[in-house]
CSV table of C-alpha atoms in Angstrom, one decimal:
chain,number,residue,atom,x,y,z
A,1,UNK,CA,13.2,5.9,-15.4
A,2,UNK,CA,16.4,3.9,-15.4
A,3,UNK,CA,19.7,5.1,-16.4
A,4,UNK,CA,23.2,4.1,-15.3
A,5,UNK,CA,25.9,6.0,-17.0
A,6,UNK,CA,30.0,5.4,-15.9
A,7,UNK,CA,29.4,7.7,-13.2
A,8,UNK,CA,25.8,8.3,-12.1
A,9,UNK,CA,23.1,5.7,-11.3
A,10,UNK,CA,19.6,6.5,-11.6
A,11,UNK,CA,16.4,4.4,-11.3
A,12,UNK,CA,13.0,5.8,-9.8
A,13,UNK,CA,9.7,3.5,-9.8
A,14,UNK,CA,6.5,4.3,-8.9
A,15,UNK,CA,4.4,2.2,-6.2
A,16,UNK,CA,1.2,4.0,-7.7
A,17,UNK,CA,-1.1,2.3,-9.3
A,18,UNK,CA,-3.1,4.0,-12.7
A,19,UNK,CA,-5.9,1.7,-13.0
A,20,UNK,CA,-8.5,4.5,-15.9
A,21,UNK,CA,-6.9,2.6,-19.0
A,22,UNK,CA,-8.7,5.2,-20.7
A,23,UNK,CA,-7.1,8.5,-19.3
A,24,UNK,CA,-4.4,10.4,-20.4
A,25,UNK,CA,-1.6,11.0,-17.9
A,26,UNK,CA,0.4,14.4,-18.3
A,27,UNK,CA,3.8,12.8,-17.0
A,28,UNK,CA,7.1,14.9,-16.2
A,29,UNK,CA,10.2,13.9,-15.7
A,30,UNK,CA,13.2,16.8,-14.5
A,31,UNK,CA,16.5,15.9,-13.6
A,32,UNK,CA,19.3,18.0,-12.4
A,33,UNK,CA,22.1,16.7,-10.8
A,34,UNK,CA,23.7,20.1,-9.6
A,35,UNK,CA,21.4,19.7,-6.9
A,36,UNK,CA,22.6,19.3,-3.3
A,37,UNK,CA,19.6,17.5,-2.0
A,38,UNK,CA,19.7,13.5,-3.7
A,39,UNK,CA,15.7,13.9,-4.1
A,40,UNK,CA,15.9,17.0,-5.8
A,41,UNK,CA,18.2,15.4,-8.4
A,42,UNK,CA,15.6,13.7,-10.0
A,43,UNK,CA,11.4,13.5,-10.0
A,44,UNK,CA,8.6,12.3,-11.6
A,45,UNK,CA,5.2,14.5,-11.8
A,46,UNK,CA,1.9,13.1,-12.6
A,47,UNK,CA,-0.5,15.0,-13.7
A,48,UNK,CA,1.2,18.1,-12.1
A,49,UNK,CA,2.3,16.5,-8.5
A,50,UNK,CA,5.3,15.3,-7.4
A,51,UNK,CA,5.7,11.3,-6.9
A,52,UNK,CA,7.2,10.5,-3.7
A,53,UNK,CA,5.8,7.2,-3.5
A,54,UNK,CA,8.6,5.0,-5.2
A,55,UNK,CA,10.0,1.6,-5.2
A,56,UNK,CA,13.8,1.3,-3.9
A,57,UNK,CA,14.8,4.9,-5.5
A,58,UNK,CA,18.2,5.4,-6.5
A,59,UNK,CA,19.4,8.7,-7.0
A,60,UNK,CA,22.0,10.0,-8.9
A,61,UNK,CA,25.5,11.8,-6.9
A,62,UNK,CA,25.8,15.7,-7.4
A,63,UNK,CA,27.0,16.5,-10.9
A,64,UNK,CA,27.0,12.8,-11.6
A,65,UNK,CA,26.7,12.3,-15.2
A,66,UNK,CA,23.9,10.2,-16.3
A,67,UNK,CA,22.9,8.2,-19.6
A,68,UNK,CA,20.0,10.7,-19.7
A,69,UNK,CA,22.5,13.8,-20.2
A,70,UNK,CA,22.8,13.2,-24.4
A,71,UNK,CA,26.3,11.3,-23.4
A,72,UNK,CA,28.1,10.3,-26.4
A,73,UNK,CA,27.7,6.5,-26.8
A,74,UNK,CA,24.4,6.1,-24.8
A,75,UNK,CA,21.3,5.0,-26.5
A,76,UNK,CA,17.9,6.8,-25.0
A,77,UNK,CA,14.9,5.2,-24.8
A,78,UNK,CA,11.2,6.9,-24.4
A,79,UNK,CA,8.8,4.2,-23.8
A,80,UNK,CA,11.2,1.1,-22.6
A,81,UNK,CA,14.0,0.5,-21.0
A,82,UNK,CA,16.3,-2.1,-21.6
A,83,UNK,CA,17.8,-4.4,-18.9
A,84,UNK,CA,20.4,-2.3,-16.7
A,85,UNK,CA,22.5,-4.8,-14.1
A,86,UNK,CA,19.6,-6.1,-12.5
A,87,UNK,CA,16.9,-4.5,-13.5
A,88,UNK,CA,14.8,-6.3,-16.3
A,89,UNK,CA,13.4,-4.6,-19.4
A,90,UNK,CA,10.6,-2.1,-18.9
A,91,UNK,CA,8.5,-1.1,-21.8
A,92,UNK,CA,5.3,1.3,-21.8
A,93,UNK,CA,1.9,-0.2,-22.4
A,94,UNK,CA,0.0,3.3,-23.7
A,95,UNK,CA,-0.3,6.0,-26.4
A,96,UNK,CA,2.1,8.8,-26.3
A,97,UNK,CA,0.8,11.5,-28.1
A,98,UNK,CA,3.4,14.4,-27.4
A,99,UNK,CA,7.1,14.1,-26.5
A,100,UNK,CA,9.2,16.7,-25.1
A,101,UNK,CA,13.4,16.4,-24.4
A,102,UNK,CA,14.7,19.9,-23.2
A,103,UNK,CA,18.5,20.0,-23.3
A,104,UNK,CA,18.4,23.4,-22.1
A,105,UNK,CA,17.8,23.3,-18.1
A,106,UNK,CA,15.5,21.0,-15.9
A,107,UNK,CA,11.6,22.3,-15.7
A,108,UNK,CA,8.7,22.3,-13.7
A,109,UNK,CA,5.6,20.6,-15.2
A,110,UNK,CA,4.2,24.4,-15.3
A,111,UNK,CA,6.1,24.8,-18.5
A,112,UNK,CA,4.3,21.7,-20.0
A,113,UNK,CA,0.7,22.5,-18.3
A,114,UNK,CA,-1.7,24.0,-16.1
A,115,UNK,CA,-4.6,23.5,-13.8
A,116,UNK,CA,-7.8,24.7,-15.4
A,117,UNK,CA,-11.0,26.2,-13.9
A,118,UNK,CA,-12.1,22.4,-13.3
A,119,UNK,CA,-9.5,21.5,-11.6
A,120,UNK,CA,-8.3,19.1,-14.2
A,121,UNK,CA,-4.3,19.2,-15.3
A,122,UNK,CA,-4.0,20.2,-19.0
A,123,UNK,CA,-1.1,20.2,-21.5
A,124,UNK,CA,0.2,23.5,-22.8
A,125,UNK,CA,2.4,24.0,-25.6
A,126,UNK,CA,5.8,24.3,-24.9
A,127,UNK,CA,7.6,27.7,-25.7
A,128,UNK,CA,10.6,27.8,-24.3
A,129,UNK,CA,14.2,27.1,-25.7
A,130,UNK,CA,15.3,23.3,-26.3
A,131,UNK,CA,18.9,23.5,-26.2
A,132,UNK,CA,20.7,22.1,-28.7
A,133,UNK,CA,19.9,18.3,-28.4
A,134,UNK,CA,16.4,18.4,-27.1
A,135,UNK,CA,13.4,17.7,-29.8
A,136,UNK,CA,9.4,17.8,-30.0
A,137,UNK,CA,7.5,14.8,-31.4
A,138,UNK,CA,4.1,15.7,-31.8
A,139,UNK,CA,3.5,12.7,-33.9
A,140,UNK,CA,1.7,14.5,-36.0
A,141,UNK,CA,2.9,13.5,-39.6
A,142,UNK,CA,1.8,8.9,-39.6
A,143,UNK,CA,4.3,9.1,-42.1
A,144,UNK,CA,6.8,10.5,-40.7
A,145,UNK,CA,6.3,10.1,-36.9
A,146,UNK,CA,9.9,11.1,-36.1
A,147,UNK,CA,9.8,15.0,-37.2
A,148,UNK,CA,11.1,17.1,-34.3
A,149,UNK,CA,9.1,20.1,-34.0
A,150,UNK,CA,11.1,21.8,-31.7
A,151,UNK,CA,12.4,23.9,-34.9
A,152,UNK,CA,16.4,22.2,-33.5
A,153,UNK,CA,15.9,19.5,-36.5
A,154,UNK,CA,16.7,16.6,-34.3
A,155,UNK,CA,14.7,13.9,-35.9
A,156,UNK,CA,14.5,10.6,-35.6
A,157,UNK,CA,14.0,7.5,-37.8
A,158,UNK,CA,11.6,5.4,-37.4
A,159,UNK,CA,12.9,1.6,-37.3
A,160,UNK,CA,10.6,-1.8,-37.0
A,161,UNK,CA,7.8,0.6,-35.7
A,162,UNK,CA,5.0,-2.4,-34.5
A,163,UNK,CA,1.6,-1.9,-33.2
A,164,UNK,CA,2.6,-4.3,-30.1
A,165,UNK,CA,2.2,-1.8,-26.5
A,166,UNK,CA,5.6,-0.6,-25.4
A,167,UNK,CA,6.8,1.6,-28.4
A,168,UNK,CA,10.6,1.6,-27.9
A,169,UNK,CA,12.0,4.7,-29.4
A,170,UNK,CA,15.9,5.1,-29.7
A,171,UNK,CA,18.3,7.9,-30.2
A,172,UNK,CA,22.6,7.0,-30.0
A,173,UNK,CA,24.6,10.1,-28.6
A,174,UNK,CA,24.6,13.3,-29.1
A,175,UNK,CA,22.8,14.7,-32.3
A,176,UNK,CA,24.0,11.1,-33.5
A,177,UNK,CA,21.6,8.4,-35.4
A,178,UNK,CA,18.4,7.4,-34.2
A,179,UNK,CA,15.8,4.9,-34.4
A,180,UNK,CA,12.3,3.4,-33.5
A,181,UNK,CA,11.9,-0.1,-32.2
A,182,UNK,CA,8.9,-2.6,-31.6
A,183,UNK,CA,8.5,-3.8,-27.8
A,184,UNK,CA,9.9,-6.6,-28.6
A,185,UNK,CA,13.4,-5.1,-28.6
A,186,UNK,CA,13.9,-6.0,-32.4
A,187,UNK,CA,15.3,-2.9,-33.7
A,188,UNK,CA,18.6,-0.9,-32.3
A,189,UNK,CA,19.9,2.8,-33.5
A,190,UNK,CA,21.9,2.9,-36.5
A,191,UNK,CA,24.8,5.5,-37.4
């Protein structure tokens, strides 16, 4: 995750290494800058656990705002991120089969799954609130991959969708356009 809004810089990487190309990863990401600790502003979770094993992390002041806060005039991204002072471009080489944004607070992974009698992390169905910007793409429609179905009707057109790794998806401000993009970068949100 990279984000640097006008007041709040935020980049957290990962030093681990997911070598099973054919698992699925349950990944969370909360952030919450009201926090008074820096760390507890912003984590990853992998598979349920907390990643404290990252890169250079950059954490975000208290009640700093961040691009990541549905800021007017900031274009999210789920699956890349594009070149932010210097960092490069980053873009996701996998299959995404279930997107969640909740607007509404930041969450534990226990809202998104749960440990089963195996031992193995599992997704659950969200059932909480969304708040008013946050969405659900379960990619379940191929033709129409950007329903939200959160039930908040934030949903998102696709734009230059490729079968190249590293699906960029974009959204501009709040409840604004949106818009899918190859890897490749071709492809920015229209209004």
């Amino acid at each position: 995750v990279a984000s640097d809004g006008s007041a709040g810089k935020l980049f957290l990487k990962t030093k681990s290494v997911f070598r099973d190309t054919a698992a699925w990863y349950h990944i969370v990401f909360d952030l919450d800058t009201t926090q008074s600790g820096a760390t507890d502003r912003a984590a990853w979770f992998i598979n349920g656990q907390k990643i404290t094993d990252l890169l250079s992390p950059v954490y975000p002041g208290q009640n700093d705002a961040t691009m990541l806060a549905n800021a007017t005039g900031y274009t999210h991204a789920i699956g890349a991120c594009e070149p932010i002072g210097s960092y490069p471009n980053f873009y996701f080489n996998g299959y995404l089969a279930d997107v969640n944004f909740v607007d509404s607070g930041a969450l534990t992974p226990d809202y998104f799954g749960h440990t089963d009698p195996n031992g193995q992390w599992v997704p659950k169905r969200f059932t909480g609130d969304y708040g008013t910007n946050g969405f659900h793409l379960d990619f379940s429609d191929s033709d129409t991959p950007g329903t939200d179905a959160s039930g908040k009707g934030n949903y998102w057109t696709p734009y230059n969708i490729g079968t190249t790794a590293g699906l960029l998806l974009h959204a501009d401000g709040v409840n604004g356009s949106t818009s899918f993009a190859d890897s490749s970068g071709n492809g920015k949100s229209v209004t």
